[in-house]
C-alpha cells in the first residue's frame, strides 16, 4: 500500500477578496509522480507553493486549513520554516538561475545550511551536476555566470540545485513549459528516474506529458479539486463531465 | 527612383507634408543632442582667458582664492563640493537602501501604493524650501546640540548642515530608482532561494542585492551627479567661506554656491567672470562623467541579463 507524503485538509486560500483555493482535500503518495492538472488560472501553482509556504512571501495571502507533511502540519508549526522548505525542491515554470556562477548555484543551498568545506562542496556540486546529466556540458565553465547557459541547461541546473539540499519531495511547476522538446524529454526522463527516491508533485497543463509520467492525478477547476485518483482511472474512465471534456481537449 | 515611387504611393501633397514634418522633428532632435556640446564649448571658450594665464594644475590644486590679486585656486571649492556630496550620499545611501528593501520585500502592497506619491511629492518640493528648513531646523540643531556634543563650537552653518539638507533632497530621487530596481527582480528568484532553505535576509543579501548591485551603484552615481550640482539649498546652510574644510563641522563653499553667489556681482575684477565660468566647467565635467559612468553600468548590466 502507498504511504502518504502530503495530506491537505480543508485548505482555503484567499488573496485579498479573491478566493483562490476552495476547500482542498487531497493526499499525495510517497515516491510517486502526482500530476496536478487543470486549465490555466485554476490554482495549481498556488496549491504547489502553499506546500512549502512560499505564500509567506506575499503578505496579502491568507491560508486556512491544514497541510500535513509526514504527519506534521506545516501551516501551524513552530518548526523553522527553512527546515521545512529544505524538504522540498522547487522547479519553476522558467529556470531562474541565481545571480552567481554555475558552481555557486549548486553550492548556495549547501553553504546556507552551514557546509563550508571546499573539497566536500566541490564533490557535491559534481555529483548533482552528474545527476542531471549536466556535468559533461559545464565542467570546464563552472565559474561562468549561470545565465549564460541555454534555457534547457538552466532548467537542469535548477533541478540539480534543488536536489543538492537533499529534499524528499520535488515540487515542479510546469517545468517544461519554456523548454524545447528534447530538453523537456530529458526532464521527464529524469523525473521517472527520480521517483525511486523522491515524491514528485508536478503541475502541468500538457495532457500528453501527464499521461506519459503520472501515477496519480489531481484534476482542478476554478480553485477546486474536481477529481483525483490513480492515473489509469482518471485517464480511462473519468467520472465527472468536466474532467472528461478537459481530457478530450474541449476547453483550456 | 525611390522618391518617385514614394510620391506615387502617397500622393505629392502627403509626400511633401511628410518630408516637412520629418525635417523639423529632425532639427529639434539635433538641437537637443547638440545642447550639451554647445554648453561645454561655451564654458570652455568663456574660461579660456583664465586657463591661458594659469596652469590647469595650479587652478585645481591651489588653495589661494584672492581674486583681487589675480589668484584663483579652486581647491577649497572642489574639496567642499566633494565633502558635501560624499557626506550627503553616506547619509542618504543606507536610508534609501533599507527603505527600498522594506517597501519591496516586507511591506504590504498598499504601503508601497501610498508611499509612491509621498516620495514624488518630496521630490517635487522646491529646493529653496529645503534650504529654509535647513536654516530654521538643521543649522540651530547643529550649533546648539550636535556641535557641543562632539565638543565643537560652531555657528551651525557647516558642511554637515549642507550634507543633511542635500541628503534629504536626494533621498526621493534615489529611493524611486531603487524601488524600481528591486521590483524588477522577479519574485521567482526569491522563491528559488527560499525554497533552498534560505532565510528572508539571506535571500535579500545573496540574491536580491547581488542581482541589483550594478543598478544600485549606478543609482548612487546618478545621485552623486545630482548632489554635486545642487545649488540653492546647500548655499543657504553651508557657510560659504573659501577655506579648505577639514571636517564636517567646518563651513565650506561648494562650486555651485560660488557661481550663484558671485556671478553678476563682482565682474569688475579682471578674470573673475572667466574664473566663475571655469568653476562651471569643472561642475559640468564632473556631473557628465558621473552620469556617463552610471549609464554605462546600466547598459552593461542590461546586456548581461
Coordinates of C-alpha atoms in Angstrom, one line a residue:
Chain A
X1 CA 0.0 0.0 0.0
X2 CA 1.2 3.6 -0.7
X3 CA 2.4 5.7 2.0
X4 CA 1.1 9.3 2.1
X5 CA 3.7 12.1 2.0
X6 CA 1.5 15.1 2.0
X7 CA -2.1 15.4 3.2
X8 CA -4.1 18.5 2.7
X9 CA -7.3 19.1 4.7
X10 CA -9.9 21.8 4.1
X11 CA -7.4 24.2 2.7
X12 CA -8.7 27.6 1.7
X13 CA -6.5 30.4 0.3
X14 CA -7.5 34.0 -0.2
X15 CA -5.6 36.8 -1.8
X16 CA -7.4 39.9 -0.6
X17 CA -11.1 39.2 -1.5
X18 CA -10.3 36.6 -4.1
X19 CA -10.9 33.1 -3.1
X20 CA -8.2 31.2 -4.9
X21 CA -8.2 27.7 -3.4
X22 CA -11.5 26.4 -2.2
X23 CA -11.7 23.5 0.3
X24 CA -8.9 21.5 -1.0
X25 CA -8.7 17.9 0.4
X26 CA -6.1 15.6 -1.1
X27 CA -3.2 13.3 -0.3
X28 CA 0.0 12.9 -2.2
X29 CA 1.6 9.4 -2.2
X30 CA 5.2 8.9 -1.4
X31 CA 7.7 8.1 -4.2
X32 CA 5.2 8.5 -7.0
X33 CA 4.6 11.2 -9.6
X34 CA 1.5 13.1 -8.7
X35 CA 0.3 15.3 -11.5
X36 CA -1.9 18.3 -10.8
X37 CA -3.8 19.1 -14.0
X38 CA -6.3 21.8 -15.0
X39 CA -6.8 24.8 -17.1
X40 CA -4.7 28.0 -16.5
X41 CA -5.7 30.0 -13.5
X42 CA -7.3 27.2 -11.6
X43 CA -4.9 27.5 -8.7
X44 CA -2.5 24.7 -9.5
X45 CA 0.6 26.8 -8.9
X46 CA -0.8 28.4 -5.8
X47 CA -1.5 25.0 -4.3
X48 CA 2.0 23.9 -5.1
X49 CA 3.5 27.0 -3.5
X50 CA 1.5 26.6 -0.3
X51 CA 3.1 23.2 0.2
X52 CA 6.4 24.8 1.1
X53 CA 4.8 28.0 2.3
X54 CA 6.3 30.2 -0.4
X55 CA 3.0 32.0 0.0
X56 CA 4.6 33.6 3.1
X57 CA 6.4 35.9 0.7
X58 CA 3.2 37.7 -0.1
X59 CA 1.7 39.3 3.0
X60 CA -1.8 39.6 1.4
X61 CA -2.2 35.9 1.1
X62 CA -4.3 34.2 3.8
X63 CA -4.3 30.4 4.3
X64 CA -6.8 28.3 6.3
X65 CA -6.8 24.6 6.8
X66 CA -4.0 22.0 7.2
X67 CA -1.1 20.8 5.1
X68 CA 0.4 17.8 6.7
X69 CA 3.9 16.7 5.6
X70 CA 5.0 13.5 7.2
X71 CA 2.2 14.0 9.6
X72 CA 3.2 17.4 10.7
X73 CA 1.1 20.4 10.0
X74 CA 3.4 22.9 8.2
X75 CA 0.9 25.8 8.4
X76 CA 0.7 25.7 12.2
X77 CA 4.2 24.5 13.2
X78 CA 6.7 26.1 15.4
X79 CA 9.5 24.4 13.5
X80 CA 11.8 26.6 11.5
X81 CA 10.2 27.2 8.1
X82 CA 13.6 27.0 6.3
X83 CA 13.9 23.4 7.5
X84 CA 10.5 22.5 6.1
X85 CA 11.3 24.2 2.8
X86 CA 14.6 22.2 2.6
X87 CA 12.5 19.1 2.4
X88 CA 11.1 20.3 -0.9
X89 CA 13.0 21.1 -4.0
X90 CA 11.2 23.6 -6.3
X91 CA 11.4 23.7 -10.1
X92 CA 9.7 26.7 -11.6
X93 CA 8.0 27.4 -14.9
X94 CA 11.0 29.1 -16.2
X95 CA 14.5 28.5 -15.0
X96 CA 15.6 31.2 -12.5
X97 CA 19.3 30.7 -12.0
X98 CA 20.6 32.6 -9.0
X99 CA 22.8 35.6 -9.9
X100 CA 26.1 33.8 -9.5
X101 CA 28.2 31.3 -11.3
X102 CA 27.3 27.8 -12.2
X103 CA 29.2 26.3 -9.3
X104 CA 27.8 28.6 -6.7
X105 CA 24.2 28.0 -7.9
X106 CA 24.6 24.5 -6.6
X107 CA 26.8 25.3 -3.6
X108 CA 24.5 28.1 -2.5
X109 CA 21.9 25.8 -0.8
X110 CA 24.7 23.8 0.9
X111 CA 26.5 26.9 2.1
X112 CA 23.5 28.5 3.7
X113 CA 22.9 25.3 5.6
X114 CA 26.4 25.7 7.0
X115 CA 28.5 23.4 4.8
X116 CA 31.7 25.3 4.1
X117 CA 34.4 22.8 3.3
X118 CA 35.6 23.4 -0.2
X119 CA 36.6 19.8 -1.1
X120 CA 33.3 18.5 0.1
X121 CA 31.4 21.2 -1.7
X122 CA 33.2 20.5 -5.0
X123 CA 32.4 16.8 -4.8
X124 CA 28.7 17.5 -4.1
X125 CA 28.5 20.0 -6.9
X126 CA 30.0 17.5 -9.3
X127 CA 27.7 14.7 -8.0
X128 CA 24.5 16.7 -8.5
X129 CA 25.5 18.1 -11.9
X130 CA 26.1 14.5 -13.0
X131 CA 22.7 13.5 -11.6
X132 CA 21.0 15.8 -14.1
X133 CA 23.5 14.9 -16.9
X134 CA 24.9 18.4 -17.0
X135 CA 28.4 17.8 -15.7
X136 CA 29.9 17.0 -19.1
X137 CA 28.5 20.1 -20.6
X138 CA 29.6 22.5 -17.9
X139 CA 32.6 21.1 -16.2
X140 CA 35.0 23.5 -17.9
X141 CA 33.0 26.6 -17.3
X142 CA 31.9 26.3 -13.7
X143 CA 33.0 29.9 -13.0
X144 CA 30.8 31.4 -15.7
X145 CA 27.5 33.1 -14.8
X146 CA 24.7 30.6 -14.9
X147 CA 22.7 33.0 -17.0
X148 CA 24.9 32.1 -20.0
X149 CA 23.7 28.5 -20.2
X150 CA 20.9 27.6 -22.6
X151 CA 17.4 27.6 -21.2
X152 CA 17.3 23.8 -21.1
X153 CA 20.6 23.6 -19.4
X154 CA 19.5 26.3 -16.9
X155 CA 16.4 24.2 -16.0
X156 CA 18.6 21.1 -15.4
X157 CA 20.9 23.3 -13.3
X158 CA 17.8 24.4 -11.2
X159 CA 16.8 20.8 -10.7
X160 CA 20.4 20.0 -9.6
X161 CA 20.4 22.9 -7.2
X162 CA 17.1 21.7 -5.7
X163 CA 18.4 18.1 -5.3
X164 CA 21.6 19.4 -3.7
X165 CA 19.9 20.3 -0.5
X166 CA 18.6 16.7 -0.3
X167 CA 14.9 17.1 -0.3
X168 CA 12.3 14.4 0.0
X169 CA 9.8 16.0 -2.3
X170 CA 10.1 17.7 -5.6
X171 CA 7.6 20.4 -6.5
X172 CA 7.6 21.1 -10.2
X173 CA 5.5 23.9 -11.6
X174 CA 5.1 23.3 -15.4
X175 CA 8.9 22.7 -15.5
X176 CA 9.0 22.1 -19.2
X177 CA 6.7 24.9 -20.4
X178 CA 9.6 27.0 -21.6
X179 CA 11.7 24.2 -22.9
X180 CA 12.3 22.7 -26.3
X181 CA 11.0 19.1 -26.9
X182 CA 14.4 17.5 -26.3
X183 CA 15.1 19.3 -23.1
X184 CA 11.5 18.6 -22.0
X185 CA 12.1 14.9 -22.6
X186 CA 15.3 15.0 -20.6
X187 CA 13.5 16.5 -17.6
X188 CA 10.6 13.9 -17.9
X189 CA 13.0 11.0 -18.0
X190 CA 14.9 12.5 -15.1
X191 CA 11.6 12.6 -13.1
X192 CA 10.8 8.9 -13.9
X193 CA 14.3 8.0 -12.6
X194 CA 14.0 10.3 -9.6
X195 CA 10.7 8.9 -8.3
X196 CA 12.6 5.9 -6.9
X197 CA 13.8 8.3 -4.2
X198 CA 11.6 11.3 -4.2
X199 CA 7.9 12.1 -4.1
X200 CA 7.2 14.3 -7.1
X201 CA 4.4 16.8 -7.4
X202 CA 4.2 18.0 -11.0
X203 CA 1.9 20.8 -12.2
X204 CA 1.3 20.7 -15.9
X205 CA -1.3 21.5 -18.5
X206 CA 0.3 19.4 -21.1
X207 CA -2.0 16.4 -21.3
X208 CA 0.3 14.1 -23.1
X209 CA 3.0 14.8 -20.5
X210 CA 0.6 13.9 -17.7
X211 CA -0.3 10.7 -19.5
X212 CA 3.3 9.8 -20.0
X213 CA 4.5 10.1 -16.5
X214 CA 1.6 10.4 -14.0
X215 CA 1.0 7.7 -11.3
X216 CA -1.6 9.7 -9.5
X217 CA -3.7 12.6 -10.9
X218 CA -5.4 15.6 -9.3
X219 CA -7.7 17.5 -11.6
X220 CA -8.5 21.1 -10.6
X221 CA -11.0 23.5 -11.9
X222 CA -11.7 27.1 -10.7
X223 CA -9.9 26.6 -7.4
X224 CA -11.5 23.2 -6.5
X225 CA -10.4 19.7 -6.9
X226 CA -12.8 18.1 -9.3
X227 CA -11.5 14.6 -9.4
X228 CA -8.5 12.7 -8.2
X229 CA -7.2 9.2 -8.2
X230 CA -4.7 6.8 -9.9
X231 CA -3.7 7.9 -13.3
X232 CA -5.2 5.0 -15.3
X233 CA -8.6 5.5 -13.7
X234 CA -8.7 9.2 -14.4
X235 CA -7.5 8.9 -17.9
X236 CA -9.5 5.9 -18.9
X237 CA -12.8 6.5 -17.2
X238 CA -13.2 9.9 -15.6
X239 CA -16.3 10.2 -13.5
X240 CA -17.0 13.9 -13.9
X241 CA -18.3 15.6 -17.0
X242 CA -15.7 18.4 -16.7
X243 CA -12.8 16.1 -16.5
X244 CA -14.0 14.2 -19.5
X245 CA -14.3 17.3 -21.7
X246 CA -10.9 18.5 -20.5
X247 CA -9.3 15.2 -21.4
X248 CA -10.8 15.5 -24.8
X249 CA -9.3 18.9 -25.2
X250 CA -12.7 20.7 -25.3
X251 CA -11.6 23.7 -23.2
X252 CA -8.4 25.2 -22.0
Chain B
X1 CA 13.6 56.3 -58.4
X2 CA 12.7 55.6 -54.9
X3 CA 11.3 59.1 -54.4
X4 CA 9.2 58.9 -57.4
X5 CA 7.7 55.6 -56.1
X6 CA 7.0 57.2 -52.7
X7 CA 5.3 60.2 -54.4
X8 CA 3.1 57.8 -56.4
X9 CA 2.2 55.8 -53.3
X10 CA 1.4 58.8 -51.1
X11 CA 0.4 61.5 -53.5
X12 CA 2.5 64.6 -53.8
X13 CA 0.7 66.5 -51.1
X14 CA 1.2 63.9 -48.4
X15 CA 4.8 63.3 -49.6
X16 CA 5.7 66.9 -49.1
X17 CA 4.0 67.2 -45.8
X18 CA 5.8 64.1 -44.5
X19 CA 9.1 65.5 -45.7
X20 CA 8.4 68.8 -44.0
X21 CA 7.5 67.3 -40.6
X22 CA 10.3 64.8 -40.7
X23 CA 12.5 67.8 -41.3
X24 CA 11.6 69.9 -38.3
X25 CA 11.4 67.0 -36.0
X26 CA 14.9 66.1 -37.0
X27 CA 16.0 69.7 -36.4
X28 CA 14.6 69.6 -32.9
X29 CA 16.4 66.3 -32.2
X30 CA 19.7 67.7 -33.4
X31 CA 19.2 70.8 -31.3
X32 CA 18.6 68.8 -28.1
X33 CA 21.5 66.5 -28.8
X34 CA 23.8 69.4 -29.5
X35 CA 22.9 71.3 -26.4
X36 CA 25.4 69.7 -24.1
X37 CA 28.2 70.2 -26.6
X38 CA 27.2 73.8 -27.1
X39 CA 27.2 74.3 -23.4
X40 CA 30.5 72.6 -22.9
X41 CA 32.2 74.5 -25.7
X42 CA 30.7 77.8 -24.5
X43 CA 32.1 77.3 -21.0
X44 CA 35.4 76.3 -22.3
X45 CA 35.6 79.5 -24.5
X46 CA 34.5 81.7 -21.6
X47 CA 37.0 80.3 -19.2
X48 CA 39.8 80.3 -21.8
X49 CA 41.2 83.6 -20.5
X50 CA 41.8 82.1 -17.1
X51 CA 43.2 78.9 -18.4
X52 CA 45.6 80.9 -20.7
X53 CA 47.1 82.8 -17.7
X54 CA 47.3 80.0 -15.2
X55 CA 48.3 76.3 -15.4
X56 CA 45.4 73.9 -15.0
X57 CA 47.1 72.1 -12.1
X58 CA 47.5 75.4 -10.3
X59 CA 43.9 76.3 -10.7
X60 CA 42.7 73.0 -9.4
X61 CA 45.2 72.4 -6.5
X62 CA 46.0 75.9 -5.4
X63 CA 44.4 76.9 -2.1
X64 CA 44.7 80.6 -2.6
X65 CA 41.5 82.3 -3.6
X66 CA 42.4 86.0 -3.9
X67 CA 40.6 87.3 -7.0
X68 CA 41.8 90.9 -6.3
X69 CA 45.4 89.9 -6.7
X70 CA 44.6 87.6 -9.6
X71 CA 45.0 84.3 -7.6
X72 CA 42.3 81.8 -8.4
X73 CA 42.8 78.5 -6.6
X74 CA 39.7 76.3 -6.8
X75 CA 40.9 73.7 -4.3
X76 CA 38.7 74.9 -1.4
X77 CA 35.6 74.8 -3.5
X78 CA 36.3 71.4 -5.1
X79 CA 37.0 69.9 -1.7
X80 CA 33.9 71.5 -0.2
X81 CA 31.8 70.1 -3.0
X82 CA 33.3 66.6 -2.5
X83 CA 32.8 66.7 1.2
X84 CA 29.2 67.8 1.0
X85 CA 28.4 65.3 -1.7
X86 CA 30.1 62.4 -0.1
X87 CA 28.6 63.1 3.3
X88 CA 25.1 63.5 1.8
X89 CA 25.5 60.2 0.0
X90 CA 26.7 58.5 3.2
X91 CA 23.5 59.7 4.9
X92 CA 21.1 59.1 2.1
X93 CA 22.5 55.8 0.8
X94 CA 21.8 53.5 3.7
X95 CA 18.4 55.2 4.4
X96 CA 17.4 54.7 0.8
X97 CA 18.6 51.1 0.6
X98 CA 16.9 50.0 3.7
X99 CA 13.7 51.8 2.9
X100 CA 13.6 50.3 -0.6
X101 CA 14.2 46.8 0.8
X102 CA 11.4 47.2 3.3
X103 CA 8.9 48.6 0.8
X104 CA 9.5 46.0 -1.8
X105 CA 10.2 42.9 0.3
X106 CA 8.4 43.2 3.6
X107 CA 5.6 45.8 3.4
X108 CA 2.2 45.0 2.1
X109 CA 1.4 46.2 -1.4
X110 CA -0.8 49.1 -0.3
X111 CA 2.1 50.6 1.7
X112 CA 4.0 51.0 -1.5
X113 CA 1.0 52.4 -3.2
X114 CA 0.7 55.0 -0.5
X115 CA 4.5 55.7 -0.4
X116 CA 4.9 56.3 -4.1
X117 CA 3.0 59.6 -4.3
X118 CA 4.6 60.7 -1.0
X119 CA 8.1 60.1 -2.5
X120 CA 7.0 62.0 -5.6
X121 CA 5.8 64.9 -3.5
X122 CA 9.1 65.0 -1.7
X123 CA 10.9 65.1 -5.0
X124 CA 8.8 67.9 -6.2
X125 CA 9.3 70.3 -3.3
X126 CA 11.3 73.4 -4.5
X127 CA 14.9 73.3 -3.2
X128 CA 14.7 76.7 -1.6
X129 CA 12.2 75.3 0.8
X130 CA 14.6 72.6 1.9
X131 CA 17.1 75.5 2.3
X132 CA 14.8 77.5 4.6
X133 CA 14.0 74.3 6.6
X134 CA 17.8 73.8 6.9
X135 CA 18.3 77.3 8.3
X136 CA 15.4 77.0 10.7
X137 CA 16.0 73.5 11.9
X138 CA 19.3 71.9 11.0
X139 CA 21.6 74.8 11.5
X140 CA 20.4 75.6 15.1
X141 CA 20.4 71.9 15.9
X142 CA 24.0 71.5 14.9
X143 CA 25.1 74.7 16.6
X144 CA 23.2 74.0 19.9
X145 CA 23.3 70.2 20.2
X146 CA 25.3 68.2 17.8
X147 CA 28.4 70.5 17.7
X148 CA 28.7 70.8 21.5
X149 CA 28.0 67.0 21.8
X150 CA 31.2 66.5 19.8
X151 CA 33.0 69.3 21.6
X152 CA 32.9 71.8 18.7
X153 CA 31.9 75.4 18.7
X154 CA 30.2 76.2 15.5
X155 CA 27.6 78.6 14.1
X156 CA 25.8 75.6 12.6
X157 CA 26.5 76.8 9.0
X158 CA 28.7 73.8 8.2
X159 CA 29.5 71.1 5.7
X160 CA 27.3 68.8 7.8
X161 CA 24.3 71.1 7.5
X162 CA 24.7 71.2 3.8
X163 CA 25.1 67.4 3.7
X164 CA 22.0 66.8 5.7
X165 CA 19.8 69.1 3.7
X166 CA 21.3 67.6 0.5
X167 CA 20.8 64.1 1.7
X168 CA 17.1 64.7 2.3
X169 CA 16.8 66.2 -1.1
X170 CA 18.3 63.3 -3.0
X171 CA 16.5 60.6 -0.9
X172 CA 13.3 60.6 -3.0
X173 CA 15.3 60.6 -6.2
X174 CA 17.5 57.6 -5.2
X175 CA 14.7 55.8 -3.5
X176 CA 12.4 55.9 -6.5
X177 CA 15.0 54.3 -8.7
X178 CA 16.0 51.7 -6.1
X179 CA 12.4 50.7 -5.7
X180 CA 12.1 50.2 -9.4
X181 CA 15.3 48.2 -9.5
X182 CA 14.1 45.9 -6.7
X183 CA 10.7 45.4 -8.2
X184 CA 12.3 44.3 -11.4
X185 CA 13.9 41.4 -9.7
X186 CA 11.5 38.5 -10.3
X187 CA 9.7 37.1 -7.3
X188 CA 10.5 33.6 -8.6
X189 CA 14.2 34.3 -8.0
X190 CA 13.5 35.0 -4.3
X191 CA 11.2 31.9 -4.2
X192 CA 14.0 29.8 -5.6
X193 CA 16.4 30.9 -2.9
X194 CA 13.7 30.5 -0.2
X195 CA 12.9 27.0 -1.5
X196 CA 16.5 26.0 -1.0
X197 CA 16.1 26.8 2.7
X198 CA 17.5 30.3 2.8
X199 CA 16.0 32.8 5.2
X200 CA 14.4 36.0 4.0
X201 CA 17.5 38.0 5.0
X202 CA 19.9 35.6 3.3
X203 CA 17.7 35.8 0.2
X204 CA 17.8 39.6 0.2
X205 CA 21.6 39.7 0.8
X206 CA 22.7 37.0 -1.6
X207 CA 20.1 37.2 -4.3
X208 CA 18.2 40.5 -4.4
X209 CA 21.2 42.8 -3.6
X210 CA 23.6 40.7 -5.6
X211 CA 21.3 40.8 -8.6
X212 CA 20.8 44.6 -8.2
X213 CA 24.4 45.6 -7.4
X214 CA 25.2 47.3 -10.7
X215 CA 21.9 49.0 -10.6
X216 CA 22.5 50.3 -7.1
X217 CA 25.9 51.5 -8.0
X218 CA 24.7 53.4 -11.0
X219 CA 21.8 54.9 -9.0
X220 CA 24.3 56.2 -6.5
X221 CA 26.3 57.5 -9.4
X222 CA 23.2 59.5 -10.6
X223 CA 22.6 60.6 -7.1
X224 CA 26.2 61.9 -6.8
X225 CA 25.9 63.9 -10.0
X226 CA 22.6 65.3 -8.8
X227 CA 24.0 66.2 -5.4
X228 CA 27.1 67.7 -6.8
X229 CA 25.2 70.3 -8.8
X230 CA 22.5 71.2 -6.3
X231 CA 22.9 74.8 -5.5
X232 CA 20.5 76.9 -3.6
X233 CA 19.6 74.7 -0.6
X234 CA 23.2 73.9 0.1
X235 CA 24.3 77.5 -0.4
X236 CA 21.8 78.6 2.3
X237 CA 23.2 76.4 5.0
X238 CA 26.8 75.6 4.2
X239 CA 28.5 78.8 5.4
X240 CA 30.3 79.9 2.2
X241 CA 33.8 80.5 3.4
X242 CA 36.6 80.0 1.0
X243 CA 38.8 77.8 3.1
X244 CA 39.7 74.1 2.7
X245 CA 37.4 72.3 5.1
X246 CA 38.9 69.6 7.2
X247 CA 35.8 68.2 8.9
X248 CA 32.1 68.1 8.9
X249 CA 31.8 70.9 11.5
X250 CA 33.7 73.4 9.3
X251 CA 32.0 75.7 6.9
X252 CA 32.5 75.1 3.2
X253 CA 32.0 76.7 -0.1
X254 CA 30.9 74.3 -2.9
X255 CA 31.3 75.2 -6.5
X256 CA 27.7 75.8 -7.4
X257 CA 27.4 78.2 -4.4
X258 CA 30.5 80.1 -5.6
X259 CA 28.9 80.6 -9.0
X260 CA 25.4 81.5 -7.7
X261 CA 26.7 84.0 -5.1
X262 CA 29.1 85.9 -7.3
X263 CA 28.0 85.8 -10.9
X264 CA 26.9 89.2 -12.0
X265 CA 28.2 91.0 -8.9
X266 CA 32.0 91.1 -8.9
X267 CA 32.6 91.2 -12.6
X268 CA 34.6 94.4 -12.3
X269 CA 37.5 92.3 -11.1
X270 CA 39.6 91.1 -14.1
X271 CA 39.3 87.4 -15.0
X272 CA 36.6 86.9 -12.3
X273 CA 34.0 86.2 -15.0
X274 CA 36.3 83.8 -16.6
X275 CA 37.1 82.1 -13.2
X276 CA 33.4 81.5 -12.5
X277 CA 33.0 80.0 -15.9
X278 CA 35.9 77.7 -15.1
X279 CA 34.1 76.7 -11.9
X280 CA 31.0 75.9 -14.0
X281 CA 33.2 73.9 -16.4
X282 CA 34.5 71.8 -13.5
X283 CA 31.0 71.2 -12.4
X284 CA 29.8 70.3 -15.9
X285 CA 32.7 67.8 -16.5
X286 CA 32.2 66.1 -13.1
X287 CA 28.5 65.7 -13.5
X288 CA 28.8 64.4 -17.0
X289 CA 31.5 62.0 -16.1
X290 CA 29.4 60.6 -13.3
X291 CA 26.3 60.4 -15.5
X292 CA 28.1 58.6 -18.2
X293 CA 29.7 56.2 -15.8
X294 CA 26.3 55.4 -14.3
X295 CA 24.6 54.9 -17.6
X296 CA 27.4 52.8 -18.9
X297 CA 26.9 50.5 -16.0
X298 CA 23.2 50.3 -16.6
X299 CA 23.7 49.4 -20.2
X300 CA 26.4 46.8 -19.4
X301 CA 24.1 45.0 -16.9
X302 CA 21.2 45.1 -19.3
X303 CA 23.3 43.2 -21.8
X304 CA 24.4 40.7 -19.2
X305 CA 20.8 39.8 -18.3

